Coordinates of C-alpha atoms and ligand atoms in Angstrom, one line a residue:
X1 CA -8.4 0.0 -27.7
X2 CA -6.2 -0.3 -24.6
X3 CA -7.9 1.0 -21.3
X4 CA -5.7 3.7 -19.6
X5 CA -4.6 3.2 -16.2
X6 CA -6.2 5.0 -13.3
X7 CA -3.3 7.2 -11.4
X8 CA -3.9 5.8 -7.8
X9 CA -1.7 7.9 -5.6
X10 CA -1.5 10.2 -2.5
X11 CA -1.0 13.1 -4.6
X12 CA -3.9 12.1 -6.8
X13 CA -6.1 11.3 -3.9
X14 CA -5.5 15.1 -2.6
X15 CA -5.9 16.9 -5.9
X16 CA -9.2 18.8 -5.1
X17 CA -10.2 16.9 -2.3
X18 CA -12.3 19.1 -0.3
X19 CA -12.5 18.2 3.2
X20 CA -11.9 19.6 6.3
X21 CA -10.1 17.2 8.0
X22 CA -9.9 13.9 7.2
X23 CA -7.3 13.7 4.4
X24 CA -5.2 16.3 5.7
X25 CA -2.6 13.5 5.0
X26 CA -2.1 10.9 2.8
X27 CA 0.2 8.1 3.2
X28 CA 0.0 5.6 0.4
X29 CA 1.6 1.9 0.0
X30 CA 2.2 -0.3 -2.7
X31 CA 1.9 -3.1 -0.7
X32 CA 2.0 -3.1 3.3
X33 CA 1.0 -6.4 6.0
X34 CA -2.3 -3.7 7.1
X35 CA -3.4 -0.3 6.9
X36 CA -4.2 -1.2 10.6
X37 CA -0.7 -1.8 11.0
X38 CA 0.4 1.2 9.4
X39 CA -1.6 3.6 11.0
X40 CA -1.1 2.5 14.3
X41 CA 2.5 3.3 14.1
X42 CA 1.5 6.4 12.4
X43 CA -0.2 7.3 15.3
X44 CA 2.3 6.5 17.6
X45 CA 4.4 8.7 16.0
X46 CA 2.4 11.7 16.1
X47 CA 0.4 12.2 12.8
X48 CA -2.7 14.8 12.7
X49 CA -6.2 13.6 12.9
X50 CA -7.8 12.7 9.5
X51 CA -4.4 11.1 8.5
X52 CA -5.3 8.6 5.8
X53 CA -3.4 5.0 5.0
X54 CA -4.0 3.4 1.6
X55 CA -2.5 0.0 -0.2
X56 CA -2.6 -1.4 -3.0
X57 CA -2.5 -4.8 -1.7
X58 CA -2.1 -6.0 1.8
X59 CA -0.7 -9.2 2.9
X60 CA -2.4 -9.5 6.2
X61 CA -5.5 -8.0 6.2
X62 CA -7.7 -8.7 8.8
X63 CA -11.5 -8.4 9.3
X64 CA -13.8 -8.3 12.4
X65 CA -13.7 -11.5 15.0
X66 CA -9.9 -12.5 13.7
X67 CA -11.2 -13.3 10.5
X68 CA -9.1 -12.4 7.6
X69 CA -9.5 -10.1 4.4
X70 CA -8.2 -10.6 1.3
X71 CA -6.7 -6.9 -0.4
X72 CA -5.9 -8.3 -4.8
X73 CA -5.1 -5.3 -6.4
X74 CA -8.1 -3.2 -8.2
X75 CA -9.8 -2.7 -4.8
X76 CA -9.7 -0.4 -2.2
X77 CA -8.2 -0.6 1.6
X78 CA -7.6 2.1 3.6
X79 CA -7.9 3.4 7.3
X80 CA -8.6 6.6 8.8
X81 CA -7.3 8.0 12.1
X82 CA -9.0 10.2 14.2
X83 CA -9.3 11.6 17.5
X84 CA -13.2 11.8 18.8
X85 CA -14.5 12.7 22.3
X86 CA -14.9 9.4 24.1
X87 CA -18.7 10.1 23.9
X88 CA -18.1 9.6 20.6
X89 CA -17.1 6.0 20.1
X90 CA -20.3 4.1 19.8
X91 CA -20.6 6.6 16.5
X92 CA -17.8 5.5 14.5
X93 CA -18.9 2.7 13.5
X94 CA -22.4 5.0 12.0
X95 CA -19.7 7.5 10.8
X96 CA -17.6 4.7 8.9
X97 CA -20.8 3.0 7.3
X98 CA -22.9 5.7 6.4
X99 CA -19.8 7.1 4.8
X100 CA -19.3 4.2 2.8
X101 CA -22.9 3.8 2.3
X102 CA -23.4 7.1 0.9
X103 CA -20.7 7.6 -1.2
X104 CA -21.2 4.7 -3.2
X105 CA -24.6 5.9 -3.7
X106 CA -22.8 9.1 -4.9
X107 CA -20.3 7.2 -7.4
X108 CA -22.5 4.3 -9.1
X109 CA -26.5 5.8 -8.0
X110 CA -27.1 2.3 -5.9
X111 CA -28.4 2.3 -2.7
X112 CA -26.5 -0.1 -0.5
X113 CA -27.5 -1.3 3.0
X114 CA -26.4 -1.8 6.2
X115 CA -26.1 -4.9 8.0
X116 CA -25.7 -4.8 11.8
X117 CA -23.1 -3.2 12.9
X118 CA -21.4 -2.1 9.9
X119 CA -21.5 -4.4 6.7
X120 CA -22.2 -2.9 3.8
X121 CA -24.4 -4.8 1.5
X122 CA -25.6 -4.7 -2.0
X123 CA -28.3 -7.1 -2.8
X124 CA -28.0 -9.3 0.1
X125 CA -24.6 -9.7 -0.4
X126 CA -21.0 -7.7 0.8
X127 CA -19.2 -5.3 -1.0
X128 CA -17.4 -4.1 1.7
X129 CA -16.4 -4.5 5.6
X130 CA -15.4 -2.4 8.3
X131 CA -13.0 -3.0 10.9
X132 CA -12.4 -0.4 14.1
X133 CA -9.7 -0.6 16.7
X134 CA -9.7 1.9 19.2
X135 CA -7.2 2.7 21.8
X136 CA -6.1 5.3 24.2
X137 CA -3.3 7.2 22.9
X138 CA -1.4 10.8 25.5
X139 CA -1.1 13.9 24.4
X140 CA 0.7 16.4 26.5
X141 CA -0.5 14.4 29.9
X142 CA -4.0 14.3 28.3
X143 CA -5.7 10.9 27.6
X144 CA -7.5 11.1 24.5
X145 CA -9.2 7.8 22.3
X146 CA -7.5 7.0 18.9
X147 CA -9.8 4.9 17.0
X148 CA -9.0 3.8 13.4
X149 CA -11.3 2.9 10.9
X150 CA -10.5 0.5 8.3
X151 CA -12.3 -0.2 5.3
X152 CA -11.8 -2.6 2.7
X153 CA -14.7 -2.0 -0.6
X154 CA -14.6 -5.0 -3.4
X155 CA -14.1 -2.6 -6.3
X156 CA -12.9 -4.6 -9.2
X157 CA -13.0 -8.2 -7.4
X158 CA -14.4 -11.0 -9.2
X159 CA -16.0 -12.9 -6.2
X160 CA -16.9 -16.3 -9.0
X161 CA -12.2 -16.3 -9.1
X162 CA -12.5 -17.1 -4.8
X163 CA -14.4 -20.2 -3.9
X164 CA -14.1 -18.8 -0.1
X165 CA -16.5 -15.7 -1.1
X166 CA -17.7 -16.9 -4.3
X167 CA -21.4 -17.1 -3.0
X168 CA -21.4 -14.3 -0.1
X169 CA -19.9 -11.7 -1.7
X170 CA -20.3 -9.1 -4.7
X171 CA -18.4 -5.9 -6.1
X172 CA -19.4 -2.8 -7.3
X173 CA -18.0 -3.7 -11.0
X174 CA -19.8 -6.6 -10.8
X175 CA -23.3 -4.8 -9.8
X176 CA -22.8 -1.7 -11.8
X177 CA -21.5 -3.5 -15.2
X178 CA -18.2 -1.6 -15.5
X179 CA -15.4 -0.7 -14.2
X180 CA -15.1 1.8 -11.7
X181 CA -12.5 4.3 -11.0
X182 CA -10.9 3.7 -7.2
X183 CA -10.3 7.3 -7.3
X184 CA -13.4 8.6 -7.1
X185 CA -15.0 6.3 -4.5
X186 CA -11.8 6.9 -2.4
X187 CA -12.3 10.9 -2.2
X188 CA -16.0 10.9 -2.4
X189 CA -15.7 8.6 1.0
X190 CA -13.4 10.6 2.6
X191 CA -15.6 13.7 1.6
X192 CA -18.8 12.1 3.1
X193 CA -17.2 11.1 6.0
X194 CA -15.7 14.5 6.8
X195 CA -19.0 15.7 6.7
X196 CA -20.1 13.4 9.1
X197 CA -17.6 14.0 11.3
X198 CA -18.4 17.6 11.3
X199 CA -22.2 16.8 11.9
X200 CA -20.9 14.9 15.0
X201 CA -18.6 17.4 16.1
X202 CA -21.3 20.1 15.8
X203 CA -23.4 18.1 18.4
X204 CA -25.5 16.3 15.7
X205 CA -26.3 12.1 16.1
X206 CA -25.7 9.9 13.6
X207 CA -28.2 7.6 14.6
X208 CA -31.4 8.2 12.7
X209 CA -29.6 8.1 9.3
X210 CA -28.0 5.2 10.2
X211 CA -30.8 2.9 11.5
X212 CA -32.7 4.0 8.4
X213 CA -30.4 2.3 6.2
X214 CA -30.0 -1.0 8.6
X215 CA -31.6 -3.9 6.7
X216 CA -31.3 -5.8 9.6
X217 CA -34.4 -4.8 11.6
X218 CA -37.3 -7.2 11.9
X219 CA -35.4 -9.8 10.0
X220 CA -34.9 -13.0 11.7
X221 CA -31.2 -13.6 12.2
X222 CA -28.4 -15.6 13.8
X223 CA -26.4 -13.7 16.5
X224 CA -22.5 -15.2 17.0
X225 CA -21.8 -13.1 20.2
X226 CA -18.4 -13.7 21.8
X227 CA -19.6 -16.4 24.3
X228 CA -22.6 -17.5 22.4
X229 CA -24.8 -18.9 19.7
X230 CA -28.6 -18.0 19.3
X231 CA -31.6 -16.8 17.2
X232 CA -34.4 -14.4 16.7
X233 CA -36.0 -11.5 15.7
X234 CA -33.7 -8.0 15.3
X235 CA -36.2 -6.0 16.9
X236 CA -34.1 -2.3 17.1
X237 CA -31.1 -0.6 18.1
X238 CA -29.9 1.8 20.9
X239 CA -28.7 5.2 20.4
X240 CA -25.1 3.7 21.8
X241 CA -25.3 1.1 18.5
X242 CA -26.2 -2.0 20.6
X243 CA -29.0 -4.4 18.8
X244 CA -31.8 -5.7 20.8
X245 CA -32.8 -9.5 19.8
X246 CA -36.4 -11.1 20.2
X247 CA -35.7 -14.9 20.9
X248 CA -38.5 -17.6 21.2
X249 CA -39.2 -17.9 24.3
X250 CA -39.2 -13.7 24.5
X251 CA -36.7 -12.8 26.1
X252 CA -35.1 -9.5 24.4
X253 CA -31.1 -10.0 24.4
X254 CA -28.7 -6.9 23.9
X255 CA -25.9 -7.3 21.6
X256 CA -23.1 -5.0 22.1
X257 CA -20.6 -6.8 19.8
X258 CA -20.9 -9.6 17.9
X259 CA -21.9 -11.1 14.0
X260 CA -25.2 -11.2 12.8
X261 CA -26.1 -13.7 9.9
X262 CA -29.9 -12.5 8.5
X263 CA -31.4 -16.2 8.4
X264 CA -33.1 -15.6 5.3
X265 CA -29.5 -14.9 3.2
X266 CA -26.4 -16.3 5.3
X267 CA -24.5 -13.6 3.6
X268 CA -21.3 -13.1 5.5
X269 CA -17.4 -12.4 4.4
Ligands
BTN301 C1 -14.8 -7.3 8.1 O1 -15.9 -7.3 7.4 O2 -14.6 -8.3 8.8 C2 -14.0 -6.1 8.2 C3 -13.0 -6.1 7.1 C4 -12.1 -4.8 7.1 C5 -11.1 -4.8 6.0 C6 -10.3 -3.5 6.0 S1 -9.3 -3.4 4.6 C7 -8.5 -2.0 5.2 C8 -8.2 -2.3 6.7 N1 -7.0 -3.1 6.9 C9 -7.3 -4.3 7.3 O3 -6.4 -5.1 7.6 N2 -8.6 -4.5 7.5 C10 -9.3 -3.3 7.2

């Protein structure tokens, strides 16, 4: 029998989606260089907060420390705008992967984790990353952040066709057995990060839910900071995000930014 075809569109991404704010709008492209891209110019021309970009495909898509991602069709990249408090920023990056984190949990019942700062991982390897760029962005003489939040999940990839990922990476097809339909991981994310938004707008933290899922802690691993190379012991994180490192000799290194290879399983995309 002939499998039907999933609608994958703004309109069907908005049919019942019940959030307060991020999905108020829904721009959707077949194929565009970046959601990055995209939304940045959406911002700059004015666009509510919780504005959504989606593609099919990108042709530049770009991942955390200049690396690159790679958008085939059948998987899922999108970026969210939004507008937090500047005491806010360190949490985005808890918002984006507890959101991812938990609605995957939602759609296929598996439990991902979450590698420092924001990989998501299933079985010690990635099914999706997260990239943020924030800026600073005036609104009638008021300075306010913009940050936007991409995400790009391996829905229907088949890491085994791309020697590049073959051994590092995994998708939720491949982990779940069947297909799965974009459309439901795309609106259960934006749900469960529109809750989490609100939490955070309320006054809640983030933090506790999100260092609970971090797989990272105690784990020996290898830190690529922006100026340097070195090893240790994860040992825990600050309420701002930053990862505190044992090494060696024992002295405790903060990393603010930065990759972080778990020793044990160099799994990294
Ligand atoms: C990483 O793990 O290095 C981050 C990857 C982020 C990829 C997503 S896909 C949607 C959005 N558009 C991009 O160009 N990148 C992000």
């Amino acid at each position: 029998m002939k499998k039907r075809k999933e609608l994958f569109s703004a309109e069907a991404v908005l049919d019942n989606l019940n959030t307060e704010l991020i999905g108020r709008r829904v721009a959707f492209f077949p194929v565009v260089s970046s959601t990055m891209d995209a939304a940045r110019d959406l911002v700059h021309e004015g666009v509510p907060e919780g504005t959504v970009v989606i593609a099919e495909e990108q042709t530049a898509g770009r991942g955390r420390l200049t690396r690159s991602w790679m958008t085939p069709r059948g998987n899922i990249a999108l970026s969210v705008i939004l507008f937090p408090h500047l005491s806010q920023l360190p949490e985005m990056i808890m918002l984006a992967s507890l959101g991812v984190a938990q609605s995957i949990q939602k759609v296929t019942a598996i439990k991902p984790d979450i590698k420092w700062p924001n990989d998501i991982l299933i079985g010690g390897k990635k099914v999706c990353g997260i990239l943020l760029e924030a800026d600073a962005r005036f609104t009638q003489g008021t300075q306010v952040a913009y940050v936007i939040i991409g995400i790009g999940i391996n829905v229907n990839l088949q890491p085994v066709d791309y020697a590049d990922i073959a051994s590092t990476a995994t998708s939720l097809s491949v982990v779940a057995h069947k297909d799965l339909s974009r459309l439901s991981l795309v609106q259960a994310l934006l749900q469960e990060m529109d809750k989490l938004f609100v939490e955070l707008k309320s006054g809640r933290s983030l933090f506790t839910k999100w260092r609970a899922r971090l797989i990272t802690l105690g784990q020996p691993v290898t830190v690529t900071s922006v100026d340097s190379v070195f090893t240790g012991i994860a040992e825990s994180v600050e309420l701002d995000g930053s990862l505190f490192v044992r090494c060696p000799d024992g002295e405790l290194k903060r990393v603010v930014a930065g990759d972080v290879t778990l020793t044990e399983n160099s799994g990294k995309r």
